[in-house]
Amino acid sequence: MSVRKFCTLCMQNASQSALKSAKKFYSSSTKLTNTEVRKKRNALFEEEKQRQRAAYVKRVEKILVNYKGQPKDVKLLMNKGISTPYNCAMHINEFLMKRSIVALVNGELWDIHRPLEEPCDIEFRHMLDQDPKLPNQVFWRTGAFILGHVMETAFKDNVYVELCSFPPIPVEKGCFVYDVDLKLPDWKPSQRELTSLSMVGGELWDKNWDFERLEVDASLALKMFEDNRFKREQIPDIAQKHKQKRVVLYRMGEHIDITSGPLIANTSQLYRFQVAQIHHIKSRRFGPLQRVQGIAMPSALHMHWWSWDLLCKRASKPMDYLLPDYFISPSKEPTQQKEDNVRAAVEN
Amino acid sequence: MLKFSVKRRPRKLKGVWTGCGSGPSERIKYLRHWVGKLIRDERIEGREDRMNETRGYAEQLISLAIQNGENHRPTMEMATKWFKEKEMTYKLFKVLVPRYENYQTSFTRIQRLPIEYPGNPYYNVVLELKGNPYPSIFPEQRDKAGLLNNILIEAAKKDFYNEHRQSQVVRDSMERDIVGLERDTLQVRMDKSGSGKVENVKTGSTDGTDVDKL
């Protein structure tokens, strides 16, 4: 059965419940569908990317990059603002290109496809490292990012999906999470529907999409996300935290989202993807939301279907860690907070 | 004190090399040979049954040497008689005793080798003294606990056992309540005909349950 048919089944259920509740499923402000919003965002992203590139093309400066690691330490002369750690790997060895999840540039976590700014020491990290703690975190963050892609693309145009946020849930909890507003309060997804959603993520391995990073001004970010009422609220806060008051965007294929941390290099490094469950949650700040829980496995690691099933069952249990309300600053609204979530927010 | 496991069934004392004679005296000869070789080379290969035999003797020699020391006459005599070469007695008291003085575990290690077909019908085995200078038989395994799949599975295991333990506690407490109740208040009263009826001791009433029909 093709993915389209599965999605259609998914949509039949969703559209039926939608018709029952008789709500509008377009963006409240501009009355666009998800596909149109995506096209608009991509056009703005592409424009900004070309504009930023043009600033460097006029004069190319060289920087000395020191690579330390397997197969041997090398010194490379790369282009400032254009060359990425991936380009460095291209000069060294093929396995570095394929297996590297994230790079360490002067000790700082750096995306594989993010241009290098200054002379630096570079190291690569992969899923089978001696200490894979950092790649694991990066992978888990990417999983949540991809959940956003799945939710925005899987549904038919009569359902308008608004992505809210994804909290930094640790790997040990067993799932990553995206809080979404589907506007389907009565929907309980069946196993078939969850499978069809998972297939959207499962297809990514074949597509070999890179994860591109772009820093934009807060005003442009607001323009791009004007159709999403949650992101509109969040962008000023996010820009405040950044040094140059900019917002960091990531693009995978046609999906664009806001996140601070590095993501993996390429979707070919992700193999198994499962949307485990969708729970309904209530938030004081954002209203009723749906918490989409998922789990993923990289292509570097193998797992038997039985253990995978076990992990999926664990991931489908309701995850109450870092609910949307716990990120409200104390001055705005006092909320009832669990002790461990307070600690988590403070640590973050 | 024996620091390694010995099987309960009696050891089948197979014959030693053919052409060397037979019986206990020959057995002692080959044991002397192999124990001496072990002390000299610190790692030897051979048939499983023979290496198992020599292991016990080698360990006993070393533990006696540790217990009594070289100034103890009977131990020194035994050591000189066991080894064909004088250097081995020296090695036992001067090298092996300080090495194994504070060991809590056995001094030797035995490991089966892979079968090479057709070969002989017995397992070949490596018998080695611990702390020998050779590279280890097993390659050093790296710690894979940090890998993503292992982290997820360990966390899932922990969750499962915590739940299991909680539900077990609930089940135990429920059982205790029910069993306690039945033991105190309910009793089976036997009629002359031989059929029993469940009776509440306190109230004396029966609810009609026939024990035979339970």
Coordinates of C-alpha atoms in Angstrom, one line a residue:
Chain A
M1 CA 0.0 0.0 0.0
S2 CA 1.4 3.4 -0.9
V3 CA 1.9 6.1 1.6
R4 CA -0.7 8.3 -0.1
K5 CA -3.4 5.7 0.5
F6 CA -2.4 5.4 4.2
C7 CA -2.5 9.2 4.5
T8 CA -5.8 9.2 2.8
L9 CA -7.2 6.8 5.5
C10 CA -5.6 9.0 8.1
M11 CA -7.3 12.0 6.5
Q12 CA -10.7 10.3 6.2
N13 CA -10.9 9.9 9.9
A14 CA -9.5 13.4 10.5
S15 CA -11.8 15.1 8.0
Q16 CA -14.9 13.3 9.3
S17 CA -14.2 14.5 12.8
A18 CA -13.4 17.9 11.4
L19 CA -16.8 18.0 9.6
K20 CA -18.5 16.9 12.8
S21 CA -17.0 19.8 14.8
A22 CA -17.5 22.1 11.8
K23 CA -14.4 24.3 12.3
K24 CA -12.3 26.2 9.9
F25 CA -9.0 24.6 9.2
Y26 CA -7.1 27.5 7.7
S27 CA -4.6 29.8 9.3
S28 CA -6.6 32.3 11.3
S29 CA -4.8 35.3 10.0
T30 CA -4.1 34.7 6.3
K31 CA -6.3 31.8 5.4
L32 CA -3.7 29.6 3.7
T33 CA -3.2 25.9 3.8
N34 CA -0.1 24.1 5.1
T35 CA 1.3 23.5 1.6
E36 CA 1.0 27.2 0.7
V37 CA 2.5 28.3 3.9
R38 CA 5.4 25.9 3.3
K39 CA 6.0 27.3 -0.2
K40 CA 6.0 30.9 1.1
R41 CA 8.5 30.1 3.9
N42 CA 10.8 28.3 1.4
A43 CA 10.8 31.2 -1.0
L44 CA 11.7 33.6 1.8
F45 CA 14.4 31.2 3.1
E46 CA 15.9 30.7 -0.3
E47 CA 16.0 34.5 -0.9
E48 CA 17.7 35.1 2.4
K49 CA 20.2 32.3 1.8
Q50 CA 21.2 33.7 -1.6
R51 CA 21.5 37.2 -0.2
Q52 CA 23.8 36.0 2.6
R53 CA 25.9 34.0 0.2
A54 CA 26.3 37.0 -2.2
A55 CA 28.0 38.9 0.6
Y56 CA 30.9 36.4 0.6
V57 CA 31.3 35.7 -3.1
K58 CA 32.9 39.1 -3.9
R59 CA 36.0 38.3 -1.9
V60 CA 37.0 34.8 -0.7
E61 CA 39.3 34.7 2.3
K62 CA 41.3 31.6 3.4
I63 CA 41.4 30.1 6.8
L64 CA 43.6 27.3 8.3
V65 CA 41.6 24.4 9.6
N66 CA 43.4 21.8 11.9
Y67 CA 41.8 18.4 11.7
K68 CA 42.5 16.0 14.5
G69 CA 41.4 12.3 14.4
Q70 CA 41.2 9.3 12.2
P71 CA 42.8 8.4 9.8
K72 CA 45.5 11.1 10.6
D73 CA 45.8 14.7 11.6
V74 CA 45.7 17.1 8.7
K75 CA 45.9 20.8 8.1
L76 CA 43.5 22.2 5.5
L77 CA 43.2 25.6 3.8
M78 CA 39.5 26.3 3.5
N79 CA 37.3 29.2 2.4
K80 CA 36.0 31.5 5.2
G81 CA 32.2 31.6 5.4
I82 CA 31.7 29.1 2.5
S83 CA 33.5 25.9 3.5
T84 CA 31.7 23.6 5.9
P85 CA 33.1 20.7 8.0
Y86 CA 31.6 18.5 5.4
N87 CA 33.9 20.0 2.8
C88 CA 36.8 19.4 5.2
A89 CA 35.7 15.7 5.4
M90 CA 35.6 15.5 1.6
H91 CA 39.3 16.3 1.6
I92 CA 40.1 13.7 4.2
N93 CA 38.1 10.5 3.8
E94 CA 34.8 9.2 2.6
F95 CA 33.8 7.5 5.9
L96 CA 34.1 10.9 7.6
M97 CA 31.6 12.3 5.1
K98 CA 29.1 9.5 5.6
R99 CA 29.2 8.8 9.3
S100 CA 29.8 12.2 10.9
I101 CA 26.7 13.4 12.8
V102 CA 28.2 16.7 14.2
A103 CA 31.5 18.5 14.4
L104 CA 33.4 20.1 17.2
V105 CA 34.9 23.4 16.1
N106 CA 37.2 24.8 18.7
G107 CA 35.3 22.7 21.2
E108 CA 31.9 24.1 20.2
L109 CA 29.2 21.9 18.7
W110 CA 28.9 22.8 15.0
D111 CA 26.6 21.5 12.3
I112 CA 28.2 19.6 9.5
H113 CA 26.8 21.9 6.8
R114 CA 27.4 25.1 8.7
P115 CA 30.1 27.4 7.2
L116 CA 33.3 27.9 9.1
E117 CA 34.0 31.5 10.2
E118 CA 37.5 31.5 11.6
P119 CA 40.7 29.4 11.8
C120 CA 39.9 26.5 14.0
D121 CA 40.5 22.9 15.3
I122 CA 38.0 20.5 14.0
E123 CA 36.9 17.1 15.2
F124 CA 34.0 14.9 14.0
R125 CA 31.6 12.9 16.1
H126 CA 29.5 9.9 15.0
M127 CA 26.9 7.5 16.6
L128 CA 29.5 4.7 17.3
D129 CA 32.0 7.0 19.1
Q130 CA 33.8 6.0 22.3
D131 CA 31.6 8.6 24.1
P132 CA 28.5 9.1 21.9
K133 CA 26.7 11.4 24.4
L134 CA 26.7 14.5 22.2
P135 CA 25.7 12.7 19.0
N136 CA 22.9 11.0 20.9
Q137 CA 21.5 14.4 22.0
V138 CA 21.9 15.8 18.5
F139 CA 20.1 12.8 17.1
W140 CA 17.2 13.1 19.6
R141 CA 16.8 16.8 18.8
T142 CA 16.7 16.0 15.1
G143 CA 14.0 13.4 15.8
A144 CA 11.7 16.0 17.3
F145 CA 12.5 18.4 14.4
I146 CA 11.4 15.6 12.0
L147 CA 8.2 15.0 13.9
G148 CA 7.4 18.6 13.0
H149 CA 8.0 17.8 9.4
V150 CA 5.8 14.7 9.6
M151 CA 2.9 16.6 11.2
E152 CA 3.0 19.5 8.7
T153 CA 3.2 17.3 5.6
A154 CA 1.2 14.2 6.4
F155 CA -2.2 15.8 6.7
K156 CA -4.4 16.8 3.8
D157 CA -4.9 20.5 3.1
N158 CA -8.3 20.8 4.9
V159 CA -6.5 20.2 8.2
Y160 CA -4.3 23.2 9.2
V161 CA -1.5 22.1 11.5
E162 CA 0.2 24.7 13.8
L163 CA 3.4 23.5 15.4
C164 CA 4.0 24.8 18.9
S165 CA 7.3 23.8 20.3
F166 CA 9.5 20.8 21.1
P167 CA 11.2 20.6 24.5
P168 CA 14.7 19.1 25.1
I169 CA 13.7 15.7 26.4
P170 CA 16.7 13.5 27.4
V171 CA 17.3 10.2 25.5
E172 CA 16.7 8.1 28.7
K173 CA 13.0 9.1 28.7
G174 CA 12.5 7.0 25.6
C175 CA 10.9 9.4 23.2
F176 CA 11.1 12.8 21.7
V177 CA 8.1 15.1 21.6
Y178 CA 6.5 17.8 19.5
D179 CA 3.5 19.8 20.8
V180 CA 1.1 20.5 18.0
D181 CA -2.2 22.2 17.5
L182 CA -4.2 19.9 15.2
K183 CA -7.6 21.4 16.0
L184 CA -8.9 17.8 16.3
P185 CA -10.0 17.6 19.9
D186 CA -11.8 14.3 19.6
W187 CA -9.3 12.4 17.5
K188 CA -7.8 9.2 18.8
P189 CA -5.3 7.9 16.3
S190 CA -5.7 4.3 15.3
Q191 CA -2.6 2.0 14.9
R192 CA -2.9 2.3 11.1
E193 CA -2.9 6.1 11.2
L194 CA 0.2 6.1 13.4
T195 CA 1.9 3.7 11.0
S196 CA 1.1 6.0 8.1
L197 CA 2.5 8.9 10.0
S198 CA 5.6 6.9 10.8
M199 CA 6.1 6.1 7.1
V200 CA 6.5 9.7 6.3
G201 CA 9.5 9.7 8.6
G202 CA 10.6 6.4 7.4
E203 CA 10.9 7.6 3.8
L204 CA 13.4 10.2 4.7
W205 CA 16.3 7.8 4.7
D206 CA 16.0 7.5 1.0
K207 CA 15.7 11.1 0.3
N208 CA 19.2 12.1 1.4
W209 CA 18.2 15.6 2.5
D210 CA 20.8 17.9 4.1
F211 CA 20.0 19.9 7.2
E212 CA 20.8 23.5 6.3
R213 CA 21.3 26.2 8.9
L214 CA 20.5 29.9 8.5
E215 CA 20.6 32.8 10.9
V216 CA 18.0 35.5 10.1
D217 CA 16.8 38.7 11.7
A218 CA 13.9 38.5 14.0
S219 CA 11.8 40.5 11.6
L220 CA 12.3 38.1 8.7
A221 CA 11.6 35.2 11.0
L222 CA 8.3 36.8 12.1
K223 CA 7.4 37.3 8.5
M224 CA 8.1 33.6 7.7
F225 CA 6.2 32.4 10.7
E226 CA 3.3 34.9 10.6
D227 CA 0.9 32.0 9.9
N228 CA 1.8 30.2 13.1
R229 CA 0.3 31.9 16.2
F230 CA 2.7 30.1 18.6
K231 CA 5.9 30.8 16.8
R232 CA 5.0 34.5 16.4
E233 CA 4.9 34.7 20.2
Q234 CA 8.1 32.7 20.7
I235 CA 10.3 34.5 18.2
P236 CA 10.9 37.7 20.2
D237 CA 11.9 35.7 23.2
I238 CA 14.2 33.5 21.2
A239 CA 15.8 36.5 19.5
Q240 CA 16.4 38.1 22.9
K241 CA 18.6 35.2 24.0
H242 CA 20.8 35.3 20.9
K243 CA 23.9 37.5 21.0
Q244 CA 23.1 39.4 17.7
K245 CA 19.4 39.2 18.3
R246 CA 18.9 36.8 15.5
V247 CA 16.9 33.6 15.1
V248 CA 18.5 30.3 14.0
L249 CA 16.4 28.4 11.4
Y250 CA 17.0 24.9 10.0
R251 CA 15.7 23.5 6.7
M252 CA 15.3 19.9 5.8
G253 CA 13.9 19.5 2.3
E254 CA 11.0 21.9 2.4
H255 CA 10.4 22.0 6.1
I256 CA 11.7 25.0 8.1
D257 CA 11.7 25.3 11.8
I258 CA 13.3 27.2 14.6
T259 CA 15.8 25.5 16.9
S260 CA 19.0 26.5 18.6
G261 CA 21.0 23.4 18.8
P262 CA 22.8 21.5 16.0
L263 CA 21.0 18.8 14.0
I264 CA 22.4 15.7 12.2
A265 CA 24.1 16.1 8.8
N266 CA 21.8 14.2 6.5
T267 CA 18.5 12.2 6.6
S268 CA 20.4 9.1 5.3
Q269 CA 21.8 8.9 8.9
L270 CA 18.3 8.3 10.2
Y271 CA 16.8 4.9 9.5
R272 CA 13.9 3.9 11.6
F273 CA 11.2 6.4 12.6
Q274 CA 8.0 5.8 14.5
V275 CA 5.3 8.1 15.7
A276 CA 4.4 6.3 18.9
Q277 CA 1.3 8.1 20.1
I278 CA -0.6 11.3 20.1
H279 CA -1.8 12.5 23.5
H280 CA -4.1 15.4 24.2
I281 CA -2.7 18.0 26.7
K282 CA -3.9 21.3 28.1
S283 CA -1.7 24.3 28.4
R284 CA -2.5 27.6 30.1
R285 CA -0.4 29.5 27.7
F286 CA -1.4 27.9 24.4
G287 CA -4.7 26.2 25.1
P288 CA -5.5 22.6 24.2
L289 CA -2.6 20.9 22.3
Q290 CA -1.7 17.5 21.0
R291 CA 1.6 16.0 22.2
V292 CA 3.1 13.9 19.4
Q293 CA 5.5 11.3 20.8
G294 CA 8.0 9.6 18.6
I295 CA 11.1 7.4 18.5
A296 CA 13.9 7.0 16.0
M297 CA 17.0 4.9 15.3
P298 CA 20.1 5.9 13.3
S299 CA 21.2 3.9 10.3
A300 CA 24.5 3.2 12.1
L301 CA 22.9 1.2 14.9
H302 CA 20.9 -2.0 14.5
M303 CA 17.9 -3.3 16.4
H304 CA 15.8 -6.4 16.3
W305 CA 12.1 -5.8 15.6
W306 CA 11.1 -7.2 19.0
S307 CA 13.2 -4.7 20.9
W308 CA 12.0 -1.9 18.6
D309 CA 8.4 -2.8 19.4
L310 CA 9.2 -2.8 23.1
L311 CA 10.7 0.7 22.8
C312 CA 7.7 1.9 20.8
K313 CA 5.3 0.7 23.5
R314 CA 7.3 2.6 26.1
A315 CA 7.4 5.7 23.9
S316 CA 3.6 5.6 23.5
K317 CA 3.1 6.1 27.3
P318 CA 2.1 9.7 28.1
M319 CA 5.2 11.9 28.6
D320 CA 4.5 14.5 31.2
Y321 CA 8.1 15.8 31.2
L322 CA 8.6 19.5 30.3
L323 CA 5.0 20.3 29.3
P324 CA 4.5 23.6 27.5
D325 CA 3.5 25.5 30.7
Y326 CA 6.9 24.9 32.3
F327 CA 8.6 27.4 30.0
I328 CA 6.6 30.4 31.1
S329 CA 8.9 32.9 32.9
P330 CA 7.9 33.5 36.6
S331 CA 7.0 37.2 35.9
K332 CA 4.4 36.4 33.4
E333 CA 2.3 33.7 35.1
P334 CA 2.8 31.6 38.2
T335 CA 2.0 28.0 37.5
Q336 CA 2.0 24.8 39.5
Q337 CA 5.3 23.2 38.7
K338 CA 6.7 19.8 39.6
E339 CA 10.0 20.0 41.3
D340 CA 12.0 18.1 38.7
N341 CA 10.6 20.2 35.8
V342 CA 11.5 23.4 37.7
R343 CA 15.1 22.1 38.0
A344 CA 15.1 21.2 34.3
A345 CA 14.0 24.7 33.3
V346 CA 16.6 26.3 35.5
E347 CA 19.3 24.1 34.2
N348 CA 18.3 24.9 30.6
Chain B
M1 CA 41.2 -23.1 49.9
L2 CA 40.1 -23.9 46.4
K3 CA 39.5 -20.7 44.4
F4 CA 38.1 -22.3 41.3
S5 CA 35.1 -24.6 40.8
V6 CA 35.5 -28.4 40.6
K7 CA 32.9 -30.7 39.1
R8 CA 31.1 -33.0 41.5
R9 CA 31.4 -36.1 39.4
P10 CA 34.6 -38.1 39.8
R11 CA 37.4 -37.4 37.3
K12 CA 38.0 -40.1 34.7
L13 CA 41.7 -40.7 34.8
K14 CA 42.4 -41.3 31.1
G15 CA 45.6 -43.0 30.1
V16 CA 48.7 -40.9 29.5
W17 CA 51.0 -41.0 26.4
T18 CA 51.3 -44.5 25.0
G19 CA 54.6 -46.0 25.1
C20 CA 55.6 -44.5 28.5
G21 CA 54.1 -47.1 30.7
S22 CA 50.9 -46.8 32.7
G23 CA 49.5 -46.5 36.1
P24 CA 49.9 -43.9 38.9
S25 CA 53.7 -43.5 38.5
E26 CA 53.4 -42.5 34.9
R27 CA 50.6 -40.2 35.8
I28 CA 52.8 -38.4 38.3
K29 CA 55.5 -38.1 35.6
Y30 CA 53.3 -36.3 33.1
L31 CA 51.8 -34.1 35.8
R32 CA 55.3 -33.0 36.8
H33 CA 56.0 -32.3 33.2
W34 CA 52.9 -30.2 32.6
V35 CA 53.0 -28.3 35.9
G36 CA 56.7 -27.5 35.2
K37 CA 55.8 -26.3 31.7
L38 CA 53.0 -24.1 33.1
I39 CA 55.3 -22.5 35.6
R40 CA 57.9 -22.0 32.9
D41 CA 55.8 -20.8 30.0
E42 CA 52.9 -19.3 31.9
R43 CA 50.5 -20.4 29.1
I44 CA 50.1 -23.9 27.8
E45 CA 47.7 -25.8 25.5
G46 CA 46.6 -29.3 25.8
R47 CA 43.7 -31.7 26.2
E48 CA 41.0 -30.5 28.5
D49 CA 41.0 -33.4 30.9
R50 CA 44.8 -33.3 31.4
M51 CA 44.9 -29.5 31.8
N52 CA 42.1 -29.6 34.3
E53 CA 44.2 -32.2 36.3
T54 CA 47.3 -30.1 36.2
R55 CA 45.5 -27.0 37.2
G56 CA 44.6 -28.3 40.6
Y57 CA 48.2 -29.4 41.3
A58 CA 49.7 -26.1 40.1
E59 CA 47.2 -24.0 42.2
Q60 CA 47.9 -26.2 45.3
L61 CA 51.7 -25.8 44.9
I62 CA 51.4 -22.0 44.7
S63 CA 49.0 -21.7 47.6
L64 CA 51.2 -23.9 49.8
A65 CA 54.2 -21.7 48.8
I66 CA 52.3 -18.6 49.8
Q67 CA 51.0 -20.1 53.0
N68 CA 54.3 -21.6 54.3
G69 CA 57.0 -19.6 52.5
E70 CA 60.4 -20.9 51.3
N71 CA 61.8 -21.5 54.8
H72 CA 59.3 -24.2 55.5
R73 CA 61.1 -27.5 54.9
P74 CA 58.3 -29.8 53.7
T75 CA 57.2 -27.2 51.1
M76 CA 60.7 -26.7 49.8
E77 CA 61.1 -30.4 49.4
M78 CA 57.8 -30.8 47.6
A79 CA 58.7 -28.0 45.2
T80 CA 62.1 -29.4 44.4
K81 CA 60.6 -32.8 43.8
W82 CA 57.8 -31.5 41.6
F83 CA 60.0 -29.5 39.2
K84 CA 62.5 -31.1 36.9
E85 CA 64.4 -27.8 36.6
K86 CA 65.8 -25.9 39.6
E87 CA 64.9 -22.5 38.1
M88 CA 61.2 -23.4 38.5
T89 CA 61.5 -23.7 42.3
Y90 CA 63.3 -20.3 42.3
K91 CA 60.5 -18.8 40.1
L92 CA 57.8 -20.3 42.3
F93 CA 59.1 -18.7 45.5
K94 CA 60.6 -15.5 44.2
V95 CA 58.3 -14.5 41.3
L96 CA 54.9 -16.2 41.7
V97 CA 54.5 -15.9 45.5
P98 CA 54.8 -12.1 45.6
R99 CA 52.6 -11.9 42.5
Y100 CA 49.7 -14.0 43.9
E101 CA 50.0 -13.2 47.6
N102 CA 47.0 -10.9 47.7
Y103 CA 44.8 -12.6 45.1
Q104 CA 41.2 -13.3 46.1
T105 CA 40.6 -15.3 42.9
S106 CA 42.3 -18.4 41.4
F107 CA 45.9 -18.0 40.1
T108 CA 45.1 -19.8 36.8
R109 CA 42.6 -19.3 34.0
I110 CA 41.4 -22.0 31.7
Q111 CA 39.6 -21.4 28.4
R112 CA 38.4 -23.8 25.7
L113 CA 39.7 -23.5 22.2
P114 CA 37.7 -23.7 19.0
I115 CA 37.3 -27.2 17.5
E116 CA 39.3 -27.8 14.3
Y117 CA 37.6 -30.5 12.3
P118 CA 38.4 -33.4 12.1
G119 CA 40.9 -33.2 15.0
N120 CA 40.7 -35.3 18.2
P121 CA 37.4 -36.0 20.1
Y122 CA 38.5 -33.9 23.1
Y123 CA 38.4 -30.2 23.6
N124 CA 41.7 -28.4 23.4
V125 CA 42.2 -25.9 26.1
V126 CA 44.5 -23.0 27.1
L127 CA 45.7 -23.0 30.7
E128 CA 47.5 -19.9 31.8
L129 CA 48.8 -18.2 34.9
K130 CA 47.1 -14.9 35.6
G131 CA 49.3 -11.8 35.3
N132 CA 51.3 -13.3 32.5
P133 CA 53.2 -10.9 30.1
Y134 CA 51.4 -12.1 26.9
P135 CA 48.5 -10.2 25.2
S136 CA 45.2 -11.4 26.6
I137 CA 43.4 -14.3 24.9
F138 CA 40.2 -12.3 24.6
P139 CA 40.4 -8.9 22.8
E140 CA 39.5 -6.0 24.9
Q141 CA 35.8 -5.2 24.5
R142 CA 35.0 -1.5 24.4
D143 CA 32.2 -0.2 26.6
K144 CA 29.1 0.1 24.4
A145 CA 26.7 1.2 27.2
G146 CA 26.7 4.8 25.8
L147 CA 25.3 3.8 22.4
L148 CA 21.8 5.1 21.7
N149 CA 20.1 1.6 21.3
N150 CA 21.7 0.4 24.6
I151 CA 20.7 3.5 26.5
L152 CA 17.1 3.1 25.3
I153 CA 16.9 -0.6 26.1
E154 CA 18.4 -0.2 29.6
A155 CA 15.9 2.6 30.4
A156 CA 13.1 0.4 29.1
K157 CA 14.3 -2.5 31.2
K158 CA 14.5 -0.3 34.3
D159 CA 10.9 0.9 33.8
F160 CA 9.6 -2.6 33.2
Y161 CA 11.2 -3.9 36.4
N162 CA 10.0 -0.9 38.5
E163 CA 6.5 -1.5 37.3
H164 CA 6.8 -5.3 37.9
R165 CA 8.0 -4.7 41.4
Q166 CA 5.2 -2.3 42.2
S167 CA 2.5 -4.6 40.9
Q168 CA 4.2 -7.5 42.8
V169 CA 4.0 -5.5 46.0
V170 CA 0.3 -4.8 45.3
R171 CA -0.3 -8.5 44.5
D172 CA 1.5 -9.6 47.7
S173 CA -0.4 -7.3 49.9
M174 CA -3.7 -8.3 48.3
E175 CA -2.9 -12.0 48.8
R176 CA -2.0 -11.4 52.4
D177 CA -5.3 -9.7 53.0
I178 CA -7.3 -12.5 51.3
V179 CA -5.4 -15.4 52.8
G180 CA -5.5 -13.8 56.3
L181 CA -9.2 -13.3 56.1
E182 CA -9.9 -16.9 55.0
R183 CA -7.6 -18.4 57.6
D184 CA -9.1 -16.5 60.5
T185 CA -12.8 -16.6 59.7
L186 CA -13.6 -19.4 57.3
Q187 CA -13.3 -23.1 58.2
V188 CA -14.5 -26.4 56.6
R189 CA -16.9 -28.3 58.7
M190 CA -17.1 -32.0 58.0
D191 CA -20.5 -33.9 58.1
K192 CA -20.9 -37.5 59.1
S193 CA -21.5 -38.4 55.5
G194 CA -18.0 -37.1 54.7
S195 CA -19.0 -33.9 52.7
G196 CA -17.6 -30.6 53.9
K197 CA -19.2 -27.2 54.1
V198 CA -17.5 -23.9 54.4
E199 CA -18.5 -22.2 57.7
N200 CA -17.8 -18.8 59.1
V201 CA -16.3 -19.5 62.5
K202 CA -17.4 -16.2 64.1
T203 CA -21.0 -16.2 63.0
G204 CA -21.5 -20.0 62.6
S205 CA -23.3 -19.5 59.4
T206 CA -22.6 -21.4 56.2
D207 CA -23.0 -19.9 52.7
G208 CA -23.8 -23.3 51.3
T209 CA -20.5 -23.8 49.4
D210 CA -19.8 -27.5 49.2
V211 CA -16.1 -28.2 49.5
D212 CA -16.4 -31.2 47.1
K213 CA -17.9 -29.0 44.4
L214 CA -15.2 -26.3 44.7

